[in-house]
Short mmCIF file of C-alpha atoms (C1' of nucleotides) in Angstrom, two decimals:
data_model
loop_
_atom_site.label_atom_id
_atom_site.label_comp_id
_atom_site.label_asym_id
_atom_site.label_seq_id
_atom_site.Cartn_x
_atom_site.Cartn_y
_atom_site.Cartn_z
CA MET A 1 39.53 -26.30 22.93
CA THR A 2 38.93 -25.66 19.27
CA GLY A 3 35.50 -27.15 19.52
CA THR A 4 35.79 -29.88 16.93
CA ALA A 5 38.61 -32.25 17.70
CA THR A 6 40.31 -31.81 14.29
CA PRO A 7 40.15 -35.46 13.24
CA ARG A 8 43.30 -34.99 11.15
CA GLY A 9 42.99 -36.21 7.62
CA ALA A 10 39.26 -36.70 7.59
CA ARG A 11 37.10 -35.58 4.70
CA LEU A 12 34.59 -33.03 5.82
CA SER A 13 31.58 -31.52 4.13
CA ARG A 14 32.05 -28.05 2.76
CA GLY A 15 30.14 -26.35 5.53
CA ALA A 16 31.83 -28.24 8.32
CA ARG A 17 35.26 -27.63 6.85
CA ARG A 18 34.61 -23.94 6.54
CA ALA A 19 33.47 -23.67 10.13
CA GLN A 20 36.52 -25.57 11.30
CA LEU A 21 38.82 -23.36 9.27
CA LEU A 22 37.28 -20.29 10.82
CA LEU A 23 37.93 -21.65 14.28
CA ALA A 24 41.52 -22.52 13.43
CA ALA A 25 42.07 -19.10 11.90
CA ARG A 26 40.56 -17.41 14.93
CA ASP A 27 42.94 -19.23 17.24
CA VAL A 28 46.04 -18.57 15.19
CA PHE A 29 45.24 -14.92 14.52
CA ALA A 30 44.38 -14.37 18.17
CA GLU A 31 47.62 -15.95 19.30
CA GLN A 32 50.04 -14.49 16.80
CA GLY A 33 48.33 -11.48 15.31
CA TYR A 34 47.61 -10.86 11.65
CA HIS A 35 51.12 -10.36 10.40
CA ALA A 36 52.92 -13.11 12.27
CA ALA A 37 50.26 -15.64 11.35
CA ALA A 38 51.04 -17.49 8.13
CA MET A 39 48.40 -19.16 6.04
CA ASP A 40 50.43 -22.33 6.44
CA ASP A 41 50.04 -22.06 10.20
CA ILE A 42 46.30 -21.81 9.94
CA ALA A 43 46.10 -24.70 7.52
CA GLU A 44 48.32 -26.82 9.71
CA ARG A 45 46.28 -26.00 12.80
CA ALA A 46 43.22 -27.20 10.95
CA GLY A 47 45.03 -30.37 9.91
CA VAL A 48 44.77 -29.44 6.26
CA SER A 49 46.93 -27.99 3.50
CA LYS A 50 47.01 -24.43 2.26
CA PRO A 51 45.01 -24.72 -0.96
CA VAL A 52 42.03 -25.95 1.02
CA LEU A 53 42.05 -22.62 2.78
CA TYR A 54 41.95 -20.85 -0.55
CA GLN A 55 39.03 -22.94 -1.68
CA HIS A 56 37.01 -21.40 1.10
CA PHE A 57 38.38 -17.88 1.35
CA PRO A 58 39.74 -15.67 -1.41
CA GLY A 59 42.72 -14.48 0.61
CA LYS A 60 44.30 -13.87 3.95
CA LEU A 61 42.82 -10.40 4.26
CA GLU A 62 39.27 -11.53 3.60
CA LEU A 63 39.60 -14.37 6.06
CA TYR A 64 40.74 -11.97 8.72
CA GLN A 65 38.04 -9.46 7.91
CA ALA A 66 35.39 -12.15 8.18
CA LEU A 67 36.56 -13.04 11.67
CA LEU A 68 36.96 -9.43 12.69
CA THR A 69 33.45 -8.57 11.59
CA THR A 70 31.98 -11.57 13.37
CA TYR A 71 33.55 -10.85 16.71
CA ALA A 72 33.16 -7.08 16.52
CA GLU A 73 29.49 -7.68 15.92
CA GLU A 74 29.36 -10.02 18.88
CA LEU A 75 30.79 -7.35 21.14
CA VAL A 76 28.35 -4.74 19.93
CA GLU A 77 25.41 -7.04 20.47
CA ARG A 78 26.51 -8.00 23.93
CA VAL A 79 26.96 -4.41 25.00
CA SER A 80 23.95 -2.83 23.35
CA GLY A 81 21.86 -5.80 24.41
CA ALA A 82 22.89 -5.29 27.99
CA ILE A 83 21.81 -1.67 27.85
CA GLU A 84 18.55 -2.21 26.04
CA ARG A 85 17.47 -5.07 28.23
CA THR A 86 16.51 -2.84 31.12
CA GLY A 87 15.54 0.72 31.89
CA ASP A 88 17.21 0.89 35.25
CA ASN A 89 20.48 2.73 34.81
CA LYS A 90 22.34 0.95 37.54
CA GLU A 91 21.47 -2.40 36.07
CA ARG A 92 22.51 -1.08 32.70
CA VAL A 93 25.94 -0.17 33.95
CA GLN A 94 26.35 -3.50 35.66
CA ALA A 95 25.24 -5.44 32.62
CA ALA A 96 27.41 -3.44 30.22
CA VAL A 97 30.51 -3.95 32.32
CA ALA A 98 29.68 -7.62 32.62
CA ALA A 99 29.30 -7.78 28.85
CA TYR A 100 32.89 -6.66 28.42
CA PHE A 101 34.12 -9.19 30.92
CA ASP A 102 32.23 -12.01 29.27
CA PHE A 103 33.34 -10.98 25.83
CA VAL A 104 36.96 -10.91 26.87
CA ALA A 105 36.67 -14.25 28.60
CA GLY A 106 35.02 -15.72 25.51
CA GLU A 107 36.31 -18.71 23.59
CA GLY A 108 39.64 -18.65 21.84
CA LYS A 109 40.71 -15.22 23.01
CA ALA A 110 38.79 -13.81 20.08
CA TYR A 111 38.66 -10.44 21.81
CA ARG A 112 42.24 -9.92 20.75
CA LEU A 113 41.11 -9.56 17.17
CA VAL A 114 38.96 -6.61 18.13
CA PHE A 115 41.00 -4.97 20.86
CA GLU A 116 44.53 -5.73 19.76
CA SER A 117 44.29 -5.97 16.00
CA ASP A 118 47.70 -5.50 14.45
CA LEU A 119 46.30 -4.78 11.03
CA ARG A 120 46.46 -1.05 10.64
CA GLY A 121 47.29 -1.10 6.97
CA ASP A 122 43.86 -2.00 5.68
CA PRO A 123 41.25 0.77 6.00
CA GLU A 124 38.44 -1.77 5.66
CA ALA A 125 39.52 -3.60 8.79
CA ALA A 126 40.17 -0.39 10.64
CA SER A 127 36.68 0.84 9.89
CA VAL A 128 35.13 -2.40 11.11
CA VAL A 129 36.68 -2.15 14.53
CA GLU A 130 36.20 1.59 14.75
CA SER A 131 32.57 1.30 13.83
CA ALA A 132 32.06 -1.40 16.44
CA LEU A 133 33.62 0.77 19.10
CA ASP A 134 31.48 3.67 17.96
CA ARG A 135 28.30 1.67 18.26
CA CYS A 136 29.23 0.60 21.77
CA ILE A 137 29.88 4.20 22.65
CA ASP A 138 26.62 5.24 21.05
CA ALA A 139 24.70 2.70 23.07
CA VAL A 140 26.17 4.03 26.27
CA ALA A 141 25.97 7.64 25.20
CA GLY A 142 22.33 7.20 24.27
CA ALA A 143 21.46 6.28 27.81
CA VAL A 144 23.60 9.08 29.17
CA THR A 145 22.31 11.77 26.83
CA THR A 146 18.62 11.22 27.34
CA ASP A 147 18.90 11.13 31.09
CA ALA A 148 21.66 13.55 31.91
CA GLY A 149 21.85 17.22 31.18
CA LEU A 150 24.73 16.92 28.74
CA ASP A 151 25.00 17.73 25.06
CA GLN A 152 25.98 15.16 22.45
CA ASP A 153 29.72 15.72 22.49
CA ARG A 154 30.09 15.70 26.24
CA ALA A 155 27.84 12.71 26.66
CA ARG A 156 29.92 10.79 24.14
CA LEU A 157 33.10 11.71 25.93
CA LEU A 158 31.64 10.42 29.15
CA ALA A 159 30.53 7.26 27.41
CA VAL A 160 34.01 6.75 26.03
CA GLY A 161 35.38 6.94 29.52
CA LEU A 162 33.02 4.23 30.67
CA VAL A 163 33.79 2.06 27.68
CA GLY A 164 37.51 2.49 28.20
CA LEU A 165 37.19 1.64 31.84
CA SER A 166 35.32 -1.55 31.06
CA GLN A 167 37.49 -2.62 28.19
CA VAL A 168 40.87 -2.06 29.76
CA GLY A 169 39.65 -3.32 33.09
CA ALA A 170 38.32 -6.52 31.57
CA GLN A 171 41.51 -7.11 29.60
CA PHE A 172 43.67 -6.63 32.64
CA TRP A 173 41.49 -8.84 34.75
CA LEU A 174 41.82 -11.62 32.22
CA ASP A 175 45.59 -11.22 31.90
CA SER A 176 46.02 -11.26 35.65
CA ASP A 177 44.64 -14.79 35.61
CA GLN A 178 41.50 -13.75 37.40
CA ARG A 179 43.07 -13.42 40.80
CA VAL A 180 39.99 -11.44 41.66
CA PRO A 181 36.86 -13.53 40.98
CA ARG A 182 34.82 -12.40 38.02
CA ASP A 183 31.78 -11.25 39.92
CA GLU A 184 33.77 -9.16 42.30
CA ALA A 185 35.83 -7.62 39.51
CA VAL A 186 32.66 -6.72 37.67
CA ALA A 187 31.25 -5.29 40.86
CA LEU A 188 34.35 -3.18 41.40
CA MET A 189 34.29 -1.76 37.88
CA THR A 190 30.56 -1.25 38.06
CA SER A 191 30.91 0.59 41.31
CA LEU A 192 33.64 2.76 39.83
CA ALA A 193 31.53 3.59 36.80
CA TRP A 194 28.29 4.02 38.65
CA ARG A 195 29.67 6.38 41.21
CA GLY A 196 31.48 8.15 38.41
CA ILE A 197 28.36 9.13 36.58
CA GLY A 198 26.52 9.74 39.81
CA GLY A 199 26.22 13.45 40.33
CA PHE A 200 25.35 14.24 36.76
CA PRO A 201 21.79 15.57 36.74
CA LYS A 202 19.24 12.83 36.42
CA LEU A 203 21.25 9.69 35.89
CA THR A 204 20.93 8.26 39.34
CA ASP A 205 17.49 7.29 40.47
CA SER A 206 18.05 4.66 43.10
CA PRO A 207 21.23 5.66 44.90
CA ASP A 208 22.08 8.85 46.70
CA GLN A 209 22.22 12.06 44.79
CA ARG A 210 24.34 15.10 45.25
CA PRO A 211 22.68 18.14 43.74
CA GLU A 212 25.68 20.36 44.41
CA GLN A 213 28.51 20.42 41.90
CA GLN A 214 27.11 18.91 38.77
CA ARG A 215 29.28 20.92 36.47
CA THR A 216 32.89 19.94 36.77
CA ASP A 217 35.13 22.41 38.48
CA LEU A 218 38.84 22.46 39.35
CA HIS A 219 41.59 24.79 38.21
CA MET B 1 55.95 19.81 11.78
CA THR B 2 58.89 17.47 11.98
CA GLY B 3 60.92 20.07 13.77
CA THR B 4 63.90 20.35 11.48
CA ALA B 5 62.89 21.40 8.00
CA THR B 6 64.66 18.47 6.30
CA PRO B 7 66.99 20.56 4.07
CA ARG B 8 66.98 17.81 1.41
CA GLY B 9 70.35 16.77 0.23
CA ALA B 10 72.38 18.52 2.89
CA ARG B 11 75.27 16.88 4.67
CA LEU B 12 74.61 16.64 8.36
CA SER B 13 76.76 15.75 11.32
CA ARG B 14 76.32 12.30 12.74
CA GLY B 15 74.35 13.41 15.78
CA ALA B 16 72.07 15.74 13.86
CA ARG B 17 71.37 13.12 11.24
CA ARG B 18 70.53 10.53 13.84
CA ALA B 19 68.09 12.85 15.57
CA GLN B 20 66.47 13.71 12.27
CA LEU B 21 66.16 10.05 11.34
CA LEU B 22 64.46 9.33 14.64
CA LEU B 23 61.93 12.06 13.95
CA ALA B 24 61.26 10.79 10.45
CA ALA B 25 60.90 7.24 11.72
CA ARG B 26 58.55 8.36 14.44
CA ASP B 27 56.29 10.07 11.92
CA VAL B 28 56.24 7.20 9.47
CA PHE B 29 55.74 4.51 12.09
CA ALA B 30 53.01 6.53 13.77
CA GLU B 31 51.21 7.06 10.47
CA GLN B 32 51.52 3.63 8.95
CA GLY B 33 52.34 1.27 11.77
CA TYR B 34 55.35 -0.99 12.02
CA HIS B 35 54.52 -3.43 9.26
CA ALA B 36 53.26 -1.07 6.60
CA ALA B 37 56.20 1.25 7.08
CA ALA B 38 59.11 0.42 4.81
CA MET B 39 62.65 1.45 5.58
CA ASP B 40 62.64 3.18 2.20
CA ASP B 41 59.71 5.30 3.35
CA ILE B 42 61.56 6.43 6.42
CA ALA B 43 64.69 7.17 4.46
CA GLU B 44 62.74 9.10 1.87
CA ARG B 45 60.92 11.08 4.53
CA ALA B 46 64.29 12.09 5.91
CA GLY B 47 65.49 13.04 2.43
CA VAL B 48 68.15 10.38 2.48
CA SER B 49 68.81 6.92 1.10
CA LYS B 50 68.37 3.63 2.88
CA PRO B 51 71.96 2.73 3.75
CA VAL B 52 72.24 5.90 5.76
CA LEU B 53 69.54 4.52 8.01
CA TYR B 54 71.55 1.35 8.51
CA GLN B 55 74.63 3.35 9.43
CA HIS B 56 72.73 4.64 12.44
CA PHE B 57 70.53 1.72 13.42
CA PRO B 58 71.25 -1.99 13.11
CA GLY B 59 67.81 -2.84 11.77
CA LYS B 60 64.17 -1.97 11.51
CA LEU B 61 63.28 -3.70 14.72
CA GLU B 62 65.89 -1.91 16.78
CA LEU B 63 64.87 1.44 15.33
CA TYR B 64 61.30 0.78 16.29
CA GLN B 65 62.22 -0.43 19.74
CA ALA B 66 64.29 2.67 20.34
CA LEU B 67 61.30 4.87 19.56
CA LEU B 68 58.91 2.70 21.51
CA THR B 69 61.10 2.80 24.59
CA THR B 70 61.53 6.54 24.36
CA TYR B 71 57.85 7.34 24.17
CA ALA B 72 56.73 4.66 26.60
CA GLU B 73 59.15 6.17 29.06
CA GLU B 74 57.77 9.61 28.38
CA LEU B 75 54.27 8.43 29.22
CA VAL B 76 55.36 6.79 32.44
CA GLU B 77 57.20 9.89 33.54
CA ARG B 78 54.29 12.15 32.76
CA VAL B 79 51.85 10.00 34.69
CA SER B 80 53.97 9.08 37.66
CA GLY B 81 55.25 12.65 37.83
CA ALA B 82 51.70 13.91 37.97
CA ILE B 83 50.93 11.65 40.89
CA GLU B 84 54.10 12.25 42.83
CA ARG B 85 53.97 15.99 42.46
CA THR B 86 51.25 16.43 45.06
CA GLY B 87 49.72 14.67 48.03
CA ASP B 88 46.20 15.83 47.41
CA ASN B 89 44.32 12.99 45.80
CA LYS B 90 41.97 15.11 43.80
CA GLU B 91 44.83 17.04 42.30
CA ARG B 92 46.52 13.73 41.60
CA VAL B 93 43.57 12.49 39.62
CA GLN B 94 43.29 15.70 37.70
CA ALA B 95 47.00 15.79 36.90
CA ALA B 96 47.12 12.13 35.88
CA VAL B 97 44.19 12.52 33.51
CA ALA B 98 45.75 15.65 32.09
CA ALA B 99 49.00 13.74 31.61
CA TYR B 100 47.24 11.30 29.31
CA PHE B 101 45.64 14.08 27.33
CA ASP B 102 48.93 15.89 26.91
CA PHE B 103 50.77 12.75 25.97
CA VAL B 104 48.20 11.90 23.33
CA ALA B 105 48.25 15.41 21.97
CA GLY B 106 52.04 15.33 21.84
CA GLU B 107 54.12 15.89 18.72
CA GLY B 108 53.92 13.56 15.79
CA LYS B 109 51.18 11.33 17.13
CA ALA B 110 53.87 9.37 18.92
CA TYR B 111 51.26 8.01 21.28
CA ARG B 112 50.24 5.63 18.54
CA LEU B 113 53.48 3.75 18.97
CA VAL B 114 52.59 3.01 22.56
CA PHE B 115 48.83 2.61 22.40
CA GLU B 116 48.35 1.15 18.94
CA SER B 117 51.55 -0.73 18.29
CA ASP B 118 51.01 -3.29 15.55
CA LEU B 119 54.11 -5.24 16.45
CA ARG B 120 52.90 -8.20 18.43
CA GLY B 121 55.43 -10.60 17.06
CA ASP B 122 58.40 -9.36 19.01
CA PRO B 123 58.31 -10.17 22.74
CA GLU B 124 60.86 -7.45 23.44
CA ALA B 125 58.58 -4.75 22.11
CA ALA B 126 55.56 -6.25 23.80
CA SER B 127 57.32 -6.22 27.13
CA VAL B 128 58.33 -2.58 26.72
CA VAL B 129 54.77 -1.39 26.29
CA GLU B 130 53.38 -3.78 28.87
CA SER B 131 55.92 -2.70 31.41
CA ALA B 132 55.12 0.94 30.75
CA LEU B 133 51.44 0.31 31.26
CA ASP B 134 52.23 -1.61 34.40
CA ARG B 135 54.24 1.22 35.84
CA CYS B 136 51.43 3.65 35.15
CA ILE B 137 49.04 1.32 36.89
CA ASP B 138 51.44 0.90 39.77
CA ALA B 139 51.71 4.63 40.20
CA VAL B 140 47.96 4.95 40.41
CA ALA B 141 47.52 1.81 42.45
CA GLY B 142 50.12 3.00 44.91
CA ALA B 143 48.05 6.04 45.74
CA VAL B 144 44.90 3.97 45.90
CA THR B 145 46.33 1.20 48.04
CA THR B 146 47.83 3.34 50.75
CA ASP B 147 44.73 5.42 51.16
CA ALA B 148 41.87 3.05 50.52
CA GLY B 149 40.94 -0.10 52.36
CA LEU B 150 41.68 -2.40 49.46
CA ASP B 151 44.19 -5.17 49.01
CA GLN B 152 46.80 -5.21 46.28
CA ASP B 153 44.82 -7.03 43.62
CA ARG B 154 41.65 -5.00 44.02
CA ALA B 155 43.53 -1.74 44.17
CA ARG B 156 45.30 -2.59 40.93
CA LEU B 157 42.04 -3.46 39.28
CA LEU B 158 40.64 -0.12 40.30
CA ALA B 159 43.77 1.60 39.04
CA VAL B 160 43.45 -0.17 35.72
CA GLY B 161 39.95 1.17 35.38
CA LEU B 162 41.19 4.70 35.92
CA VAL B 163 44.05 4.25 33.50
CA GLY B 164 41.74 2.81 30.87
CA LEU B 165 39.31 5.61 31.32
CA SER B 166 42.03 8.20 30.83
CA GLN B 167 43.72 6.47 27.94
CA VAL B 168 40.67 5.66 25.88
CA GLY B 169 39.09 8.97 26.75
CA ALA B 170 42.14 10.90 25.67
CA GLN B 171 42.45 8.97 22.42
CA PHE B 172 38.84 9.52 21.55
CA TRP B 173 39.02 13.18 22.42
CA LEU B 174 41.97 13.61 20.08
CA ASP B 175 40.32 11.69 17.24
CA SER B 176 37.14 13.71 17.57
CA ASP B 177 39.18 16.76 16.61
CA GLN B 178 38.81 18.22 20.05
CA ARG B 179 35.24 19.34 19.65
CA VAL B 180 35.24 19.61 23.40
CA PRO B 181 38.03 21.93 24.55
CA ARG B 182 40.91 20.21 26.28
CA ASP B 183 40.38 21.65 29.73
CA GLU B 184 36.74 20.73 29.78
CA ALA B 185 37.40 17.25 28.51
CA VAL B 186 40.01 16.75 31.19
CA ALA B 187 37.55 18.09 33.75
CA LEU B 188 34.88 15.68 32.60
CA MET B 189 37.16 12.69 32.80
CA THR B 190 38.55 13.85 36.10
CA SER B 191 35.09 14.25 37.47
CA LEU B 192 34.16 10.78 36.29
CA ALA B 193 37.24 9.26 37.86
CA TRP B 194 37.10 11.26 41.04
CA ARG B 195 33.51 10.51 41.77
CA GLY B 196 34.22 6.91 40.83
CA ILE B 197 36.76 6.36 43.54
CA GLY B 198 34.78 8.49 45.97
CA GLY B 199 33.08 6.19 48.42
CA PHE B 200 36.04 3.93 48.88
CA PRO B 201 37.19 4.32 52.48
CA LYS B 202 39.65 7.13 52.89
CA LEU B 203 40.38 8.30 49.38
CA THR B 204 38.32 11.44 49.43
CA ASP B 205 39.33 14.10 51.84
CA SER B 206 37.89 17.26 50.40
CA PRO B 207 34.58 16.24 48.82
CA ASP B 208 31.57 14.57 50.33
CA GLN B 209 31.83 11.07 51.66
CA ARG B 210 29.29 8.35 51.82
CA PRO B 211 30.11 5.92 54.58
CA GLU B 212 27.33 3.57 53.58
CA GLN B 213 27.98 1.03 50.87
CA GLN B 214 31.71 0.90 50.53
CA ARG B 215 31.78 -2.72 49.55
CA THR B 216 30.23 -3.15 46.17
CA ASP B 217 26.87 -4.85 46.13
CA LEU B 218 24.47 -5.81 43.36
CA HIS B 219 23.07 -9.19 42.36
"C1'" DA C 1 97.09 20.37 -5.73
"C1'" DA C 2 97.07 15.66 -4.14
"C1'" DT C 3 95.15 13.12 -0.20
"C1'" DC C 4 92.09 11.56 3.29
"C1'" DC C 5 87.90 10.87 5.07
"C1'" DC C 6 83.27 11.14 5.86
"C1'" DG C 7 78.71 11.12 4.55
"C1'" DG C 8 76.02 9.76 0.55
"C1'" DT C 9 74.30 7.09 -3.54
"C1'" DT C 10 72.96 3.43 -6.87
"C1'" DA C 11 72.33 -1.13 -7.65
"C1'" DC C 12 71.84 -5.47 -6.10
"C1'" DC C 13 70.87 -9.93 -3.25
"C1'" DA C 14 68.00 -13.31 -0.69
"C1'" DG C 15 64.37 -15.06 2.15
"C1'" DC C 16 59.85 -15.23 3.40
"C1'" DG C 17 55.16 -15.92 2.61
"C1'" DG C 18 50.86 -15.19 -0.14
"C1'" DG C 19 48.86 -17.39 -3.82
"C1'" DT C 20 48.38 -21.20 -7.67
"C1'" DA C 21 48.81 -25.26 -11.06
"C1'" DG C 22 48.06 -29.75 -11.65
"C1'" DG C 23 47.58 -34.32 -10.12
"C1'" DG C 24 45.73 -38.11 -6.97
"C1'" DT C 25 42.01 -40.75 -4.40
"C1'" DG C 26 37.88 -42.16 -2.37
"C1'" DA C 27 32.61 -42.03 -2.41
"C1'" DC C 28 28.60 -42.12 -4.87
"C1'" DC C 29 25.65 -42.84 -8.88
"C1'" DC C 30 24.31 -45.04 -12.95
"C1'" DG D 1 32.59 -51.35 -12.64
"C1'" DG D 2 33.46 -47.21 -14.75
"C1'" DG D 3 32.58 -42.26 -14.83
"C1'" DT D 4 32.27 -38.15 -12.24
"C1'" DC D 5 32.57 -35.05 -8.70
"C1'" DA D 6 34.37 -33.16 -4.56
"C1'" DC D 7 38.10 -32.85 -1.60
"C1'" DC D 8 42.76 -32.73 -0.70
"C1'" DC D 9 47.99 -32.78 -1.53
"C1'" DT D 10 52.83 -31.80 -3.34
"C1'" DA D 11 55.41 -28.63 -5.53
"C1'" DC D 12 56.15 -24.47 -7.37
"C1'" DC D 13 56.10 -19.27 -8.58
"C1'" DC D 14 57.02 -14.46 -7.67
"C1'" DG D 15 56.72 -9.93 -5.60
"C1'" DC D 16 57.97 -7.30 -1.83
"C1'" DT D 17 61.18 -5.47 1.43
"C1'" DG D 18 64.91 -5.85 4.78
"C1'" DG D 19 69.61 -5.67 4.41
"C1'" DT D 20 74.38 -5.08 1.91
"C1'" DA D 21 78.45 -4.30 -1.45
"C1'" DA D 22 80.78 -1.22 -3.95
"C1'" DC D 23 81.47 3.13 -5.56
"C1'" DC D 24 81.45 8.74 -5.48
"C1'" DG D 25 82.54 13.64 -4.35
"C1'" DG D 26 83.68 17.65 -1.90
"C1'" DG D 27 85.93 20.04 1.87
"C1'" DA D 28 89.63 20.38 5.13
"C1'" DT D 29 94.43 19.30 5.88
"C1'" DT D 30 99.19 19.27 4.52
#
DNA sequence: AATCCCGGTTACCAGCGGGTAGGGTGACCC
DNA sequence: GGGTCACCCTACCCGCTGGTAACCGGGATT
């Protein structure tokens, strides 16, 4: 589950040990959160004692930040990659939603570090996750802005809605033990998102369009 | 901002003091999170010393839980109230989205306790927020299930998407200093959500319907 | 005017957990 | 085969913060 089988008590090369420690830390932080996780726990999980941890990382905070940055980056790349890979907007939506589902289903519940980080004290960490979210939103908003007749702010708001839908949907799907199969869940969310942005000026090119009512109304 | 003007050094009745302490605690917890907030901070904010706090609440955890429960309940009532208040699905969507926006814009940034709680250690607290989220989802899913041709699991997944859209959208809107006016932001999100669920069997009764493609496709 | 009593304060304790000092042991090289 | 280097361990320190013990003072009551 942790990748390497933690051969308890073995002497590892510096690089291998570091990689193993990162995996152990990821698991413990993901399970318990930043505050509840003790450095002893991480060391023990890695089958090693605490000072070894401090030979590889200057402190608990830095260790956490390293992991946070890694996985935040992974999310951004998955999402922006999904959007850049094609020009067809429907495929983009489908791929972006799928990216969230795959990220969340990724190894070691690492998504928890990004989506449920319990470290609000450190501004460094906060900025890492916020910036990652922003770049995801930007990727989506970029596609929305160029194609739809919306200004920056409104396009971003729309993009945030889509991101929120994907993120929360993916998290819930995972927590519900995937009672709905992945592909169908992705299809459901995609359908929700795709129909949602349908009706804004030029976003839809393959499906039906409804020229009437492209500004929101109500009240 | 805190309501009562904290008349520093005054002797208050038991009830008044308790209420004031709750307000102070709400502000400090919302600003700093559970872990970074010290009981001294809360006491100081209330213009009082620490033992006073312990005369009203048995401990930090219980104080936090009390607040969490209060505001989680407030959210649930806003959302479920919005949905129960009318039978028209479009109005329901609009009111539910608006409920999220109003909750987030509520006094003292209390929404942070519910949406960004950094207390993952305590299962009690976790269950409070999870249960609140669940009840919001249920409220939405209830409307979706009865009217659409979807089974329980798929209806809930759809509902989660809508909830996520509203929640994340509202949070972002607030953080962006409301560059888009509230009503328009709500309208945008509503439009996104409403069009999103449009196309599922019988959900839409006033707007256009598209009988074709009600099962999701792709791949 | 002495007495309660209630709401408040200062000063302290104790446990937990991040971080470190210093010593041991095997592999590898000369 | 002895030195050296890297890796790892046991044992300890100490600051921070949740929680408490003991004491204080003024207003209403008698």
